[in-house]
Short mmCIF file of C-alpha atoms in Angstrom, two decimals:
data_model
loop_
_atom_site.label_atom_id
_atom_site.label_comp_id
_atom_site.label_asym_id
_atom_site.label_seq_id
_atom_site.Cartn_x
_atom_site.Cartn_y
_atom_site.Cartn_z
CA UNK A 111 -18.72 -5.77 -6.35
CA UNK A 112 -16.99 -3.34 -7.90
CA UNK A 113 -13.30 -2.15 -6.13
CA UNK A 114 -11.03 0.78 -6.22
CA UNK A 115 -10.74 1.75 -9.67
CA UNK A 116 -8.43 5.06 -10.69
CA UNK A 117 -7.77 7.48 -13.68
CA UNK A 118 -5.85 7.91 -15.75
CA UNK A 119 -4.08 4.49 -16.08
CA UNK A 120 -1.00 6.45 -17.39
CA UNK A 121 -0.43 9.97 -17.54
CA UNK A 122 3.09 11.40 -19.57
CA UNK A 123 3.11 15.62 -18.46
CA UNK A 124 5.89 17.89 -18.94
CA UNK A 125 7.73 19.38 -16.22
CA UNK A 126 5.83 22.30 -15.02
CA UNK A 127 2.07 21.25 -15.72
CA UNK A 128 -0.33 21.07 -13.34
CA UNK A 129 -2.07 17.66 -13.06
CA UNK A 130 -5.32 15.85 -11.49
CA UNK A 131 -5.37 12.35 -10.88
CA UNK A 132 -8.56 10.83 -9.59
CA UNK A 133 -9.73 7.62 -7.32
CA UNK A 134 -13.16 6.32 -7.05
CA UNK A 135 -13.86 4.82 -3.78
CA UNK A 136 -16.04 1.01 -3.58
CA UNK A 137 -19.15 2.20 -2.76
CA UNK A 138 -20.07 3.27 0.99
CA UNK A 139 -16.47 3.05 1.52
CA UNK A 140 -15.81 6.17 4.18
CA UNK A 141 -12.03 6.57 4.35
CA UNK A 142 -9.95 7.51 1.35
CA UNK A 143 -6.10 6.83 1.50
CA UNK A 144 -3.74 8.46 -1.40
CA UNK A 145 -0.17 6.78 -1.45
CA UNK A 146 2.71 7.45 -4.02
CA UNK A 147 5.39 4.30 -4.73
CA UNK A 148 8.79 5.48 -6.32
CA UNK A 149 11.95 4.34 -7.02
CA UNK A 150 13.91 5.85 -4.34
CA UNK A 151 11.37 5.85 -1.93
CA UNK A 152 9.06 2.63 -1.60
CA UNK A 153 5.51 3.26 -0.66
CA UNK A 154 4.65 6.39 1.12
CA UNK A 155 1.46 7.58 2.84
CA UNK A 156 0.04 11.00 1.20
CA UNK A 157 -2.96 12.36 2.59
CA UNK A 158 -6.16 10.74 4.34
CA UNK A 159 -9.79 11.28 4.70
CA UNK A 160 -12.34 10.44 6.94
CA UNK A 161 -15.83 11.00 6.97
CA UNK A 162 -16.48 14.54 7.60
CA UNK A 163 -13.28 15.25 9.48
CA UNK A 164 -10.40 17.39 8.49
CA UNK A 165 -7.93 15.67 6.20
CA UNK A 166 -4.57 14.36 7.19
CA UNK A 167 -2.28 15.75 5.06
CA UNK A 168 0.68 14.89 7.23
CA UNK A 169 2.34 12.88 4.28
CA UNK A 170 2.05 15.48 1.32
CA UNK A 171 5.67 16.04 0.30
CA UNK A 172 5.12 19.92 -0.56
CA UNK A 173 2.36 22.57 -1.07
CA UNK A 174 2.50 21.68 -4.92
CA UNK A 175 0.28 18.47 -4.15
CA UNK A 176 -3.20 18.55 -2.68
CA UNK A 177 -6.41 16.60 -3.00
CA UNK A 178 -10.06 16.86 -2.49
CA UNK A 179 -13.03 14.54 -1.57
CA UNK A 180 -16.56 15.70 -2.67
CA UNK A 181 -19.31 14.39 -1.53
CA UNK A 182 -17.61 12.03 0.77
CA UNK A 183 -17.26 9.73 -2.51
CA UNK A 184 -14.63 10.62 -4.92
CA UNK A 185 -11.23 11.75 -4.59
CA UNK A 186 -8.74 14.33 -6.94
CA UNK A 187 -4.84 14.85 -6.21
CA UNK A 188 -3.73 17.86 -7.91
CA UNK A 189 0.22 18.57 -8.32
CA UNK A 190 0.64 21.57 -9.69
CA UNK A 191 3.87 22.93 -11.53
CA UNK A 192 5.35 19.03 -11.42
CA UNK A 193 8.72 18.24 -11.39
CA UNK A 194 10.54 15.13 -12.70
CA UNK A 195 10.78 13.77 -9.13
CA UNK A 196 7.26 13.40 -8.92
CA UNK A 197 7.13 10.67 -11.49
CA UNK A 198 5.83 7.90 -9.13
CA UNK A 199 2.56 5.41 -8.93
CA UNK A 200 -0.11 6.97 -7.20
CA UNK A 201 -2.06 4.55 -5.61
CA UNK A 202 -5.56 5.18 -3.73
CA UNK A 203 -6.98 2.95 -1.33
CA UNK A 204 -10.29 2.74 0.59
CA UNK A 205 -11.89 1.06 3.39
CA UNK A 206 -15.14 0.66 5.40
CA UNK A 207 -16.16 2.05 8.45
CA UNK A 208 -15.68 -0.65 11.32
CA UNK A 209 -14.68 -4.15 10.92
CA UNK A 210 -11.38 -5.01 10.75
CA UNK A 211 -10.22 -1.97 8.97
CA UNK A 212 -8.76 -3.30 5.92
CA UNK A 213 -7.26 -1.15 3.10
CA UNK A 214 -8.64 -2.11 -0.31
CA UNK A 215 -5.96 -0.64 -3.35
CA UNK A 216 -6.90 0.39 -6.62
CA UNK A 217 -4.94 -0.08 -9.75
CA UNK A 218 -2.75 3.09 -9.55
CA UNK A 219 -1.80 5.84 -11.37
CA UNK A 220 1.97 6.25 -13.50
CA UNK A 221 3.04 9.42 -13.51
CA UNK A 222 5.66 10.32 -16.30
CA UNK A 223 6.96 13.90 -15.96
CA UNK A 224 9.22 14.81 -18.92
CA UNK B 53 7.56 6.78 14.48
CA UNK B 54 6.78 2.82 12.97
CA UNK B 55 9.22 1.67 10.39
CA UNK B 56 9.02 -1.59 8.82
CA UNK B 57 11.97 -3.37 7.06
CA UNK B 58 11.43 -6.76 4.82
CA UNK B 59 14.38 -9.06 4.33
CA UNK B 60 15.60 -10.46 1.66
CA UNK B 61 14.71 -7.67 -1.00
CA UNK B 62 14.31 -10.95 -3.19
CA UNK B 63 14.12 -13.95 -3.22
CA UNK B 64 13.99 -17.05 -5.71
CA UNK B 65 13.27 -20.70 -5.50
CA UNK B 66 12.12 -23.92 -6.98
CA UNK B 67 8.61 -24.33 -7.50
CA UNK B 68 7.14 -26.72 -4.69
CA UNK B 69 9.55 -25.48 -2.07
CA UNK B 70 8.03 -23.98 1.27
CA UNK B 71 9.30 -20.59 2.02
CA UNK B 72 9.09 -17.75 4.50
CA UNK B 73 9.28 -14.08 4.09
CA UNK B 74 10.29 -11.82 7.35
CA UNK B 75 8.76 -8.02 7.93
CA UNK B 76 10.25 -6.67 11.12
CA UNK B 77 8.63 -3.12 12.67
CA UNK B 78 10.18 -0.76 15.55
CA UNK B 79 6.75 0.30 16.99
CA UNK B 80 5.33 -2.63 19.59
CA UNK B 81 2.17 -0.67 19.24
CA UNK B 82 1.15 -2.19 16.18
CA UNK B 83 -2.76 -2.33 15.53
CA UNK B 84 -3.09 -3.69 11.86
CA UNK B 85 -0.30 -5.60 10.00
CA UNK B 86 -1.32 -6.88 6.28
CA UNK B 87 0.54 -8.66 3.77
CA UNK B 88 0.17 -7.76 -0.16
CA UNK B 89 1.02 -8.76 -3.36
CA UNK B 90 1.90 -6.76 -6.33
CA UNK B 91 2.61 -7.50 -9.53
CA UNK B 92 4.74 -5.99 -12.11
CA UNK B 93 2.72 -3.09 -13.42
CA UNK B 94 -0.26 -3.39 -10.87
CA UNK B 95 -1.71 -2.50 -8.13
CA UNK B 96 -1.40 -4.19 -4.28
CA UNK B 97 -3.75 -7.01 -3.32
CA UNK B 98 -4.19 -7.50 0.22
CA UNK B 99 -3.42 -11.15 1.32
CA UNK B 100 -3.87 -11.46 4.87
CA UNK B 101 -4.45 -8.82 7.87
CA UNK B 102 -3.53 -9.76 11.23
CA UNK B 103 -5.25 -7.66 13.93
CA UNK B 104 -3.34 -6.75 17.23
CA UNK B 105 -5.51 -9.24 19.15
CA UNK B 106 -4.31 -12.04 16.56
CA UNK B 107 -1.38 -14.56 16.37
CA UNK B 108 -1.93 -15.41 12.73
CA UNK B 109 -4.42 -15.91 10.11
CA UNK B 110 -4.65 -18.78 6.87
CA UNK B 111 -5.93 -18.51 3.46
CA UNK B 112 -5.10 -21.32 1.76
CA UNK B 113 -1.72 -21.70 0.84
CA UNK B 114 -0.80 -18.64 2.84
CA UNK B 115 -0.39 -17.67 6.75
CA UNK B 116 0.73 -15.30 8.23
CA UNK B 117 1.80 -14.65 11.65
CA UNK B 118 2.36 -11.73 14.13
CA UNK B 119 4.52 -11.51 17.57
CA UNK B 120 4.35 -7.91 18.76
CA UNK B 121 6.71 -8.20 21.29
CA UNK B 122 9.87 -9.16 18.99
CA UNK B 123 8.23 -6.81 16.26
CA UNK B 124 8.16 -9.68 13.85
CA UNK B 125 5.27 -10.96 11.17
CA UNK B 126 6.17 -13.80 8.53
CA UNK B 127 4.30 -14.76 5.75
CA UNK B 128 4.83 -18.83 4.73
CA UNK B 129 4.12 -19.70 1.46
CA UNK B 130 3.11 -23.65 1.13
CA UNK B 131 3.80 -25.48 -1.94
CA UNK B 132 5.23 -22.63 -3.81
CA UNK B 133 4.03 -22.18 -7.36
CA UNK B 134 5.54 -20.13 -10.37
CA UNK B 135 1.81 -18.06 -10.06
CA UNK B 136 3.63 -16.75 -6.79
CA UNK B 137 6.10 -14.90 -8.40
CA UNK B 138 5.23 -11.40 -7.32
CA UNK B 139 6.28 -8.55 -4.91
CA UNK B 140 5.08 -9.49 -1.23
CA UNK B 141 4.73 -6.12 0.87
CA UNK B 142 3.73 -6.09 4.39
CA UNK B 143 2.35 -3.09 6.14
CA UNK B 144 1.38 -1.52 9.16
CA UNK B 145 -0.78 0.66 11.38
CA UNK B 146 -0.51 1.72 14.87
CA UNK B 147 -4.24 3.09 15.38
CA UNK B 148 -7.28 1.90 13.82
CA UNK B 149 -7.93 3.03 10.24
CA UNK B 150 -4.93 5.32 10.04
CA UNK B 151 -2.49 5.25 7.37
CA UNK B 152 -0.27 2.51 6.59
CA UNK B 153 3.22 1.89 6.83
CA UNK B 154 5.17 0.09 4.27
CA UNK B 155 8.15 -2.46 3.81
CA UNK B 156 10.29 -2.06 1.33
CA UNK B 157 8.91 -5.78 -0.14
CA UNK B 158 10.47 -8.79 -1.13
CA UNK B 159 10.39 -9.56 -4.91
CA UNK B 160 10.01 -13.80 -5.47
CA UNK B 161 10.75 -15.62 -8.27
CA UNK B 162 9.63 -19.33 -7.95
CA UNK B 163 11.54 -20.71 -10.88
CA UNK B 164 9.37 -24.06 -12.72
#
């Protein structure tokens, strides 16, 4: 079936700009996991969502990023007013309800800011 | 707070040669610990997961192991191949389904 898939592929934006990134779950998937891999910093944890619940936003580095899921399907990150540090992958991840809890990654996002 | 450290950062070899790559965490507690690969330009593709109640798990030329109480997983790589040239990332959780915690990763080069 189909996996994680994410857009844009590749996104240049100059510093300042607000920008959306977005992550479509596999299907019936009921957790959504954003992560950001830099340079400096490896892979970090962002923000998660489960179900219905209240999102943990514990990883979001400052109040210029946040992210929505509608319709417990589809996910957006939104940094606004970006800054050069913020060029990074964004990766989004997703995983099933029960089981073994596996994470299943998508293809990831580049973020250029100029 | 779980922090997990890979060594070595990289790594390179002949092809055919057996290796082992090392992920050590601080936090005992460990529910989840999975092993990825990543290559240049791509996303991660999970490998193995090991679940607290496990000792290791096989897939093919791969296995992985876990021993919580020296906070210690390896991945062995059988046979090595040039295809395994990649970044190797292990990662883990300390509650079911919550986020995970990365390595830094170990970058291989099996040489042909």
């Amino acid at each position: 079936g189909a996996g994680v898939s994410q857009s844009p592929s590749n996104k240049v934006t100059e510093k300042g700009k607000d920008v959306e990134l977005r992550c479509d779950p596999i299907s019936g998937h009921t957790a959504l996991y954003w992560y950001r891999q830099s340079l400096g910093q490896g892979l970090e944890f962002l923000i998660y969502f489960q179900g219905n619940s209240a999102p943990d936003k514990s990883g979001l580095p400052s109040d210029r990023f946040s992210a929505e899921r509608t319709g417990g399907s589809v996910s957006t990150l939104t940094i606004q007013r970006t800054q050069q540090e913020d060029s990074a992958v964004y990766l989004c991840a997703s995983r099933s309800t029960g089981g073994n809890y596996e994470q299943y990654f998508g293809p990831g996002t580049r973020l250029t800011v100029t | 707070k779980q922090e997990v450290t890979q060594i070595p950062a990289a790594l390179s070899v002949p092809e055919g040669e057996n290796l082992v790559l090392n992920c050590s965490f601080t936090d005992s507690a460990i529910y989840n610990l999975q092993w990825f690969r990543q290559d240049p330009g791509k996303g991660l593709t999970s490998l193995l997961l090991i679940q607290s109640s496990q000792r290791e798990q096989t897939s093919g030329r791969l296995n992985a192991s876990l021993d919580k109480s020296s906070g210690r997983s390896t991945l062995y790589i059988a046979a090595s191949q040039p295809g395994d040239s990649a970044t190797y990332l292990c990662a883990g959780n300390n509650n079911a389904g919550n986020m995970l915690t990365f390595g830094g990763g170990t970058r291989l080069m099996v040489k042909p």
